[in-house]
Short mmCIF file of C-alpha atoms in Angstrom, two decimals:
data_model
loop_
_atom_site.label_atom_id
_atom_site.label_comp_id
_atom_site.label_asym_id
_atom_site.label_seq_id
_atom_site.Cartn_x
_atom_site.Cartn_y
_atom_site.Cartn_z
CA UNK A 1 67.60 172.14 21.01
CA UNK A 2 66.55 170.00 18.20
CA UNK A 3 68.73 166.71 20.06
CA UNK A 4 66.62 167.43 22.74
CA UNK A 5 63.22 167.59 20.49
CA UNK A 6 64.66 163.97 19.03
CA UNK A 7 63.44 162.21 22.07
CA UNK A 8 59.70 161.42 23.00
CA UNK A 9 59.60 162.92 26.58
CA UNK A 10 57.02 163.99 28.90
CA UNK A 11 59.09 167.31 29.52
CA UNK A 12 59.33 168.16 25.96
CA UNK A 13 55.16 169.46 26.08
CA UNK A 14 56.97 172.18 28.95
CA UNK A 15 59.62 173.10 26.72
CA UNK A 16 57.07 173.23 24.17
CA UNK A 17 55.17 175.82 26.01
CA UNK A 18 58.59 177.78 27.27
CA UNK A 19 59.05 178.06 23.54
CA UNK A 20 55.46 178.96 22.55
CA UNK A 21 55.71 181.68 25.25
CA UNK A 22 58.77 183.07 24.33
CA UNK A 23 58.33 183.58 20.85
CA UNK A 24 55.07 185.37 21.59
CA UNK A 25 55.70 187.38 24.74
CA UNK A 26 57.23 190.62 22.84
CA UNK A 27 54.20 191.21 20.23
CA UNK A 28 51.92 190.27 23.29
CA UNK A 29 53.50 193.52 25.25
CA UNK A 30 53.05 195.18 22.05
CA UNK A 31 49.64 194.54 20.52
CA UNK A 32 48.11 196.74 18.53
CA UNK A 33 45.53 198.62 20.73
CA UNK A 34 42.54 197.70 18.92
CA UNK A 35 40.47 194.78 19.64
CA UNK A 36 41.38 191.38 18.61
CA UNK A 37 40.91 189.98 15.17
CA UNK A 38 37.30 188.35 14.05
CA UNK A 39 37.48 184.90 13.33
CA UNK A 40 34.07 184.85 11.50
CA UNK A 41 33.56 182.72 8.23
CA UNK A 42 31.55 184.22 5.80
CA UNK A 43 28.30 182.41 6.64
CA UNK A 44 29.01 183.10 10.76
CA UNK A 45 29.36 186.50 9.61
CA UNK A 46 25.68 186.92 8.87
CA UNK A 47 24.80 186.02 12.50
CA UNK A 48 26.85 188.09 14.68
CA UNK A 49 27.00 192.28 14.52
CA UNK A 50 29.42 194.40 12.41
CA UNK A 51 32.73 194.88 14.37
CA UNK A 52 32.03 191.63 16.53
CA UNK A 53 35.10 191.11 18.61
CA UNK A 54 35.45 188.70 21.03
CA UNK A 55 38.56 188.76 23.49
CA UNK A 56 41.50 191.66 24.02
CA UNK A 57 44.34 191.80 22.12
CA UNK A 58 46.44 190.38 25.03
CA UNK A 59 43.69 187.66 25.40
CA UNK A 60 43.24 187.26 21.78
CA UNK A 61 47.04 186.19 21.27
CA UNK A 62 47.17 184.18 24.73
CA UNK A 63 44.12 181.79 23.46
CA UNK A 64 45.73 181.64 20.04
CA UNK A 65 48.96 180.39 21.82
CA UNK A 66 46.77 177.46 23.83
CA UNK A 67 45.08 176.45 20.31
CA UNK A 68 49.09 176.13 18.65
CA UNK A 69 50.15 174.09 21.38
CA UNK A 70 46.77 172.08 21.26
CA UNK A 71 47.17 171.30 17.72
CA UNK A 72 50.82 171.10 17.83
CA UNK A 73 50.22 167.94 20.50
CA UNK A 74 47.70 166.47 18.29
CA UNK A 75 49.98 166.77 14.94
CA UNK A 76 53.19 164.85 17.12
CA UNK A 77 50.58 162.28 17.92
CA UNK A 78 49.20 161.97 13.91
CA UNK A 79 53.00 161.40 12.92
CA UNK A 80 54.26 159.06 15.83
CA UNK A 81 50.98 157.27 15.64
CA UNK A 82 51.46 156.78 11.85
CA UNK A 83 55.24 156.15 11.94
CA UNK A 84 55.69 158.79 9.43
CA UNK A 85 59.22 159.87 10.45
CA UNK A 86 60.42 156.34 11.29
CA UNK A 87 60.97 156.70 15.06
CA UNK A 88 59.14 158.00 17.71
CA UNK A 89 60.14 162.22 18.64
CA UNK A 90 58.73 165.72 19.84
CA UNK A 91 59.94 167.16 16.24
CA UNK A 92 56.65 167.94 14.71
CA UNK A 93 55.14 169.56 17.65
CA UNK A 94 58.42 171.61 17.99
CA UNK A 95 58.44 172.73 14.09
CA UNK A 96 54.90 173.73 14.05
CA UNK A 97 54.97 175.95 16.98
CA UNK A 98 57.93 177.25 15.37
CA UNK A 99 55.98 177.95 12.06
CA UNK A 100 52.82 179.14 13.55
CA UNK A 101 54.57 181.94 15.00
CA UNK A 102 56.19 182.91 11.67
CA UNK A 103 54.76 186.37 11.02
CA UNK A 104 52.46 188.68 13.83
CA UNK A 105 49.76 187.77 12.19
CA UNK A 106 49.86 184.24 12.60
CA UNK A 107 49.98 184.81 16.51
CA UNK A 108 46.21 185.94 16.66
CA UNK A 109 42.76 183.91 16.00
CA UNK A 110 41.94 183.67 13.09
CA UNK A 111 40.02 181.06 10.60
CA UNK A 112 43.29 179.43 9.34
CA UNK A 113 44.06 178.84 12.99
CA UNK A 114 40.68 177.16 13.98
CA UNK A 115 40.52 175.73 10.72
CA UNK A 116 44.08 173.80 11.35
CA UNK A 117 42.10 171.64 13.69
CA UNK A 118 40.21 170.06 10.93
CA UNK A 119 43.15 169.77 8.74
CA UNK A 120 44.77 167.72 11.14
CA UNK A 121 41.28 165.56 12.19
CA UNK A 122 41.29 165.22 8.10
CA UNK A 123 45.08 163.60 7.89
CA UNK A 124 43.93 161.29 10.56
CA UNK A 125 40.64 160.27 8.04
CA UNK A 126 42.83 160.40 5.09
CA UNK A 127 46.58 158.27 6.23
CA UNK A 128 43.71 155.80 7.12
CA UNK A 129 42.49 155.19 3.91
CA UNK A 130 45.43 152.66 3.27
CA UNK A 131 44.04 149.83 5.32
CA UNK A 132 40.30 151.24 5.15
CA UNK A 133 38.37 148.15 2.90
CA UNK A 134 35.14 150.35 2.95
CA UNK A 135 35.94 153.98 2.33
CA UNK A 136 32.99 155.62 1.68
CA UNK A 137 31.92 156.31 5.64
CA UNK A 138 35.22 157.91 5.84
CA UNK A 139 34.91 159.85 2.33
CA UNK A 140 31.14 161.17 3.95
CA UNK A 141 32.82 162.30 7.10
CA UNK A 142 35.75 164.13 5.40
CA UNK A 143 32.71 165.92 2.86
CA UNK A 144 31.25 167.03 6.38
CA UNK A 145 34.98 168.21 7.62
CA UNK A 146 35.29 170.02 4.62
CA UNK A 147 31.88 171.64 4.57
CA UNK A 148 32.89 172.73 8.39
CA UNK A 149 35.75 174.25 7.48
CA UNK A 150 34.25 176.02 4.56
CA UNK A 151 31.84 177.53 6.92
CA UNK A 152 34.60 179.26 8.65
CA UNK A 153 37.39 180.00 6.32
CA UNK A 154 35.95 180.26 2.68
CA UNK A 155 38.55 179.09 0.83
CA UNK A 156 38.94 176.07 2.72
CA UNK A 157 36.55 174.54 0.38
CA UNK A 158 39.81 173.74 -1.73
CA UNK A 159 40.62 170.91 0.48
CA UNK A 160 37.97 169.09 -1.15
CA UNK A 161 40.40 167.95 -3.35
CA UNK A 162 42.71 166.17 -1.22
CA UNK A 163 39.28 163.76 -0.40
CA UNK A 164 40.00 162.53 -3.96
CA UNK A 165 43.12 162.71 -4.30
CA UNK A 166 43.71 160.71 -0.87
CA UNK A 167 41.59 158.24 -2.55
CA UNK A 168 43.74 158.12 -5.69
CA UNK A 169 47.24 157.71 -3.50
CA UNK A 170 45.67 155.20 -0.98
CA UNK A 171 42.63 153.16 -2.87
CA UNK A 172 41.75 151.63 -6.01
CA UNK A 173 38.88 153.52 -7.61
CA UNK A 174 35.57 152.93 -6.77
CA UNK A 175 33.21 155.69 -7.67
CA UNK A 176 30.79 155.36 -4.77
CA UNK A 177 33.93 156.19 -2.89
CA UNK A 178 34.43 159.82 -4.93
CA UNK A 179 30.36 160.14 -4.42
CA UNK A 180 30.19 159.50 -0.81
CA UNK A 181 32.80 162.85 0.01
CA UNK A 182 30.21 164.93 -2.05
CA UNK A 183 27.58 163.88 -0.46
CA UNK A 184 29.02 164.58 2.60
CA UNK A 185 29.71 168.01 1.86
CA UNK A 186 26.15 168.71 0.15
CA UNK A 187 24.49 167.48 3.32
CA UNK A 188 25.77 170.08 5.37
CA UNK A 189 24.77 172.50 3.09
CA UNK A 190 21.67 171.14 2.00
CA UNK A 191 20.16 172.27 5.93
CA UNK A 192 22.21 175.49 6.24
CA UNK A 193 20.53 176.56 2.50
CA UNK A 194 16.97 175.54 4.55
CA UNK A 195 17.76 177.61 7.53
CA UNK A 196 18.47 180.78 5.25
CA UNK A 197 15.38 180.14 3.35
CA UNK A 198 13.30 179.72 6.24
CA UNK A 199 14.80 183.24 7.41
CA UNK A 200 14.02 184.84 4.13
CA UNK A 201 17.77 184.96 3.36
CA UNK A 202 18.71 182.46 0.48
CA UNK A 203 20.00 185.37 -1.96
CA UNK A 204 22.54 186.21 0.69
CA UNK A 205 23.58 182.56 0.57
CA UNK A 206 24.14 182.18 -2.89
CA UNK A 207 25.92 185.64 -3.00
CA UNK A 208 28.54 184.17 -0.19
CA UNK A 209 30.13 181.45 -2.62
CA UNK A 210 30.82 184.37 -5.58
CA UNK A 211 34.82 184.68 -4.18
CA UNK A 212 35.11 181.16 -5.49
CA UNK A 213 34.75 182.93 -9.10
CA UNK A 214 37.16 185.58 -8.44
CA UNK A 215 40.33 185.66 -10.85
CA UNK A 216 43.79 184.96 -9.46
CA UNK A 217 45.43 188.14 -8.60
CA UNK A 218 47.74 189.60 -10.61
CA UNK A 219 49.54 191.91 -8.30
CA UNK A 220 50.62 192.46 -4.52
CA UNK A 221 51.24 195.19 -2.19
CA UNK A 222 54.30 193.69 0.29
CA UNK A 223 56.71 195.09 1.49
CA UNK A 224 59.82 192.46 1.13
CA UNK A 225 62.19 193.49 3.84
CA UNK A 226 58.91 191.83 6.01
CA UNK A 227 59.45 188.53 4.70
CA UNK A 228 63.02 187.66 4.46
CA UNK A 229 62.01 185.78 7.55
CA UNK A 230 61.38 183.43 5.28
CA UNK A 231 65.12 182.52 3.65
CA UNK A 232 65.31 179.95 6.17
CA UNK A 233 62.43 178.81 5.88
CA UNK A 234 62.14 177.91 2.52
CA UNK A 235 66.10 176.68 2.89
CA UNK A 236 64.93 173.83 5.10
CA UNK A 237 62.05 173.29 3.05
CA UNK A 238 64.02 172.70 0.07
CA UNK A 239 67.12 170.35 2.06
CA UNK A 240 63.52 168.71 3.47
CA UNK A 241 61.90 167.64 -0.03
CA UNK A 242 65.95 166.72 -0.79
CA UNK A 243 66.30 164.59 2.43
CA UNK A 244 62.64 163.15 1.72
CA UNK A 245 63.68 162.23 -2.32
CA UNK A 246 66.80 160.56 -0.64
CA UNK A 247 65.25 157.74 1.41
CA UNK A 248 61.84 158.39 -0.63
CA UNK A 249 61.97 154.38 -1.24
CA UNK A 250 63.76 153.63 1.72
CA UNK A 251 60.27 154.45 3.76
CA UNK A 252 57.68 152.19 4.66
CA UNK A 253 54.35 152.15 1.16
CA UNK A 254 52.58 153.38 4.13
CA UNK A 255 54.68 156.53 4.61
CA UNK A 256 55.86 157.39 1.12
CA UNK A 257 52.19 157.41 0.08
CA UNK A 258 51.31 159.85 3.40
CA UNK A 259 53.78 162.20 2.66
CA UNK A 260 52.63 162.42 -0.85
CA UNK A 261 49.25 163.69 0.03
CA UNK A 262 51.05 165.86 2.78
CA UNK A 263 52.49 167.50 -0.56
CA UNK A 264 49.80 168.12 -2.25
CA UNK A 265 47.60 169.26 0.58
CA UNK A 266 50.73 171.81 1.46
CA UNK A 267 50.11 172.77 -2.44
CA UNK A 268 46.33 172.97 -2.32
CA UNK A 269 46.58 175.18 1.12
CA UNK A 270 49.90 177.64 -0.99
CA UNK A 271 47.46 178.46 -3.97
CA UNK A 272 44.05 178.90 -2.38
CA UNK A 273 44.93 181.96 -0.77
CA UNK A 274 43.68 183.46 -4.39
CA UNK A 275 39.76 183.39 -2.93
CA UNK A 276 40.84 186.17 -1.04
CA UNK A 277 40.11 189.95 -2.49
CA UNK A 278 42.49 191.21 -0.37
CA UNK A 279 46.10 189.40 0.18
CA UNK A 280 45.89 188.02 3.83
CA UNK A 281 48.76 186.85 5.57
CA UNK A 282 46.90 184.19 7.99
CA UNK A 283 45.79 182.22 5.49
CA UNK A 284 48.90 180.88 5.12
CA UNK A 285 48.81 178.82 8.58
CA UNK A 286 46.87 176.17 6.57
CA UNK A 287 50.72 175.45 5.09
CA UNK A 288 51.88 174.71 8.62
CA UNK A 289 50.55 171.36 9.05
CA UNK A 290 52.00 170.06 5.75
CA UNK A 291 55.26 172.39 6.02
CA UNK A 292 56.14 171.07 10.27
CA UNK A 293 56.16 167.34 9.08
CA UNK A 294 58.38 168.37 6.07
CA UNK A 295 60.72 170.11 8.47
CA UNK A 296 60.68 167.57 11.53
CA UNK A 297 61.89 164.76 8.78
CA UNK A 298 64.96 166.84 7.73
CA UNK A 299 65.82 167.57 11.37
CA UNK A 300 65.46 163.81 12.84
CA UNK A 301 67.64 162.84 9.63
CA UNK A 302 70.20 165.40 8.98
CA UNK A 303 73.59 164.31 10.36
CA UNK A 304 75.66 167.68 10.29
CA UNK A 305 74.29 168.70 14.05
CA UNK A 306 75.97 171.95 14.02
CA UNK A 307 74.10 173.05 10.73
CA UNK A 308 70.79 171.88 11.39
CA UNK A 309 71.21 173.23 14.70
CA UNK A 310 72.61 177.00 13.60
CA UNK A 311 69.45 176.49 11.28
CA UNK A 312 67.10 176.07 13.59
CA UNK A 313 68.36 178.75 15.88
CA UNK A 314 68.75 181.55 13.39
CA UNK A 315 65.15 180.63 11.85
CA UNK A 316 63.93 181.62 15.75
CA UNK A 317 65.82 184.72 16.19
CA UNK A 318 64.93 185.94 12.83
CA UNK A 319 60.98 185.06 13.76
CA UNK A 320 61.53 187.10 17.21
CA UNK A 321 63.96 190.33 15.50
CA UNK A 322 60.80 190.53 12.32
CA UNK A 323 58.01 190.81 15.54
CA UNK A 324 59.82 193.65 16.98
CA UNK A 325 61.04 195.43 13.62
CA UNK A 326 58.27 194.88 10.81
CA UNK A 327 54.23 195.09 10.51
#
């Protein structure tokens, strides 16, 4: 499967969606009965009734399976377009509709999910830093990304970081560049805070951002035997960063500096689950972005085909046993 994947075919986007199917068809027979999830950010929250729910369950997961492929066909074109793996393939699509259907939860809507599509608009912004001479339009635009995706997944707001730090890795420092990204997120801000004042609502606005001060947890409820879906996982990730160190300065300045800041925003998007009172599985699909380039790198460059292939086929059985045996 992954030979095939190595190619840059039209067919591949129907495999792609054979795939996407398949690994969501048995937890779409069984969904829970209730209604599908809410994808509301705290501020959208405000604006729509308690217990809002959109779509059915079966409905929920089926537009959740359009948005991965959407995103998954936008991610193959960030890396080809970019060159980040060297040649031309289908790899990254393949790995992150593999990795968005990691757990049941991730197979839903849900803010991670929407929020993915920013993260992805954002790599495009950031990679082209490196042959930007004038930075600071981009810097605004990627404040206003940000401040989008803070309006529907909270802790998104972390991602602020990798504005600056893109401009670190890519650009020598020019402060109006670090201003501009601020500015861009205050604006958005700056006319939501005068919409809730004009409604007579500003307290509630100011009460919204008070997970941002809430202390790193110190203790989880999970039950293990649920995640040891994710031994493989974190085996490829690991022969990934090992594959990655070993041509590290074989690769293009271009490419070693983009997959630097895919690191860190894969870092950034691991620790900001900690906004979160409750521990929430989903939020972990902001990882995916970062996590299917990581993987697609190790697959178009690892030469033992029988191991990356048993690999990659006992990372999908696992995915599809765990739907029908955990949660």
């Amino acid at each position: 499967m992954i030979n095939f994947f190595k190619k840059l075919s039209p067919f591949n986007i129907l495999w792609l969606g054979v795939i996407l199917f398949a690994m969501r068809a048995g937890y779409m027979l069984n969904a829970p009965a209730k209604g599908g999830s809410l994808f509301m950010g705290p501020f959208l929250s405000l604006w729509l009734p308690a217990g809002y729910s959109a779509f059915s369950p079966s409905l929920n997961i089926f537009i959740a399976g359009i948005i991965v492929l959407v995103q998954a066909l936008l991610l193959n074109h960030l890396v080809n377009h970019f060159n980040l793996l060297g040649k031309p393939s289908f790899l990254a699509a393949l790995m992150y509709v593999t990795l968005s259907g990691l757990f049941p939860p991730f197979l839903v809507l849900s803010p991670p999910l929407i929020c993915n599509f920013l993260v992805i608009w954002m790599l495009f912004k950031l990679i082209s830093f490196y042959k930007s001479k004038d930075a600071k339009s981009t810097a605004f635009d990627l404040g206003m990304i940000i401040a989008l995706g803070t309006l529907i997944y909270l802790p998104f707001v972390f991602l602020f970081l990798a504005i600056w730090i893109g401009l670190i890795i890519f650009k020598s420092f020019e402060w109006r560049d670090w201003v501009a990204g601020i500015i861009g997120f205050i604006t958005v801000f700056f006319f939501l805070a005068v919409y809730y004042y004009l409604n007579n609502n500003l307290v509630q606005f100011a009460v919204i951002w008070r997970p941002l001060a809430s202390k790193f947890p110190q203790a989880f409820n999970i039950n293990y035997y649920n995640y040891l879906v994710l031994v493989p996982v974190i085996l490829i990730l690991v022969l990934s960063f090992i594959k990655l160190q070993q041509n590290f300065y074989k690769s293009y300045i271009q490419v070693r500096k983009s997959l630097q800041l895919l690191l860190i925003m894969f870092l950034i998007a691991l620790l900001s689950f900690c906004v979160k009172a409750a521990f929430q599985l989903p939020h972990f699909l902001l990882c995916a972005v970062p996590a299917s380039v990581f993987f697609a790198y190790y697959f178009l460059n690892a030469r033992r085909k029988w191991f990356y292939e048993v690999l990659f086929g006992l990372l999908l059985i696992m995915i599809v046993y765990f739907q029908f045996n955990t949660f």
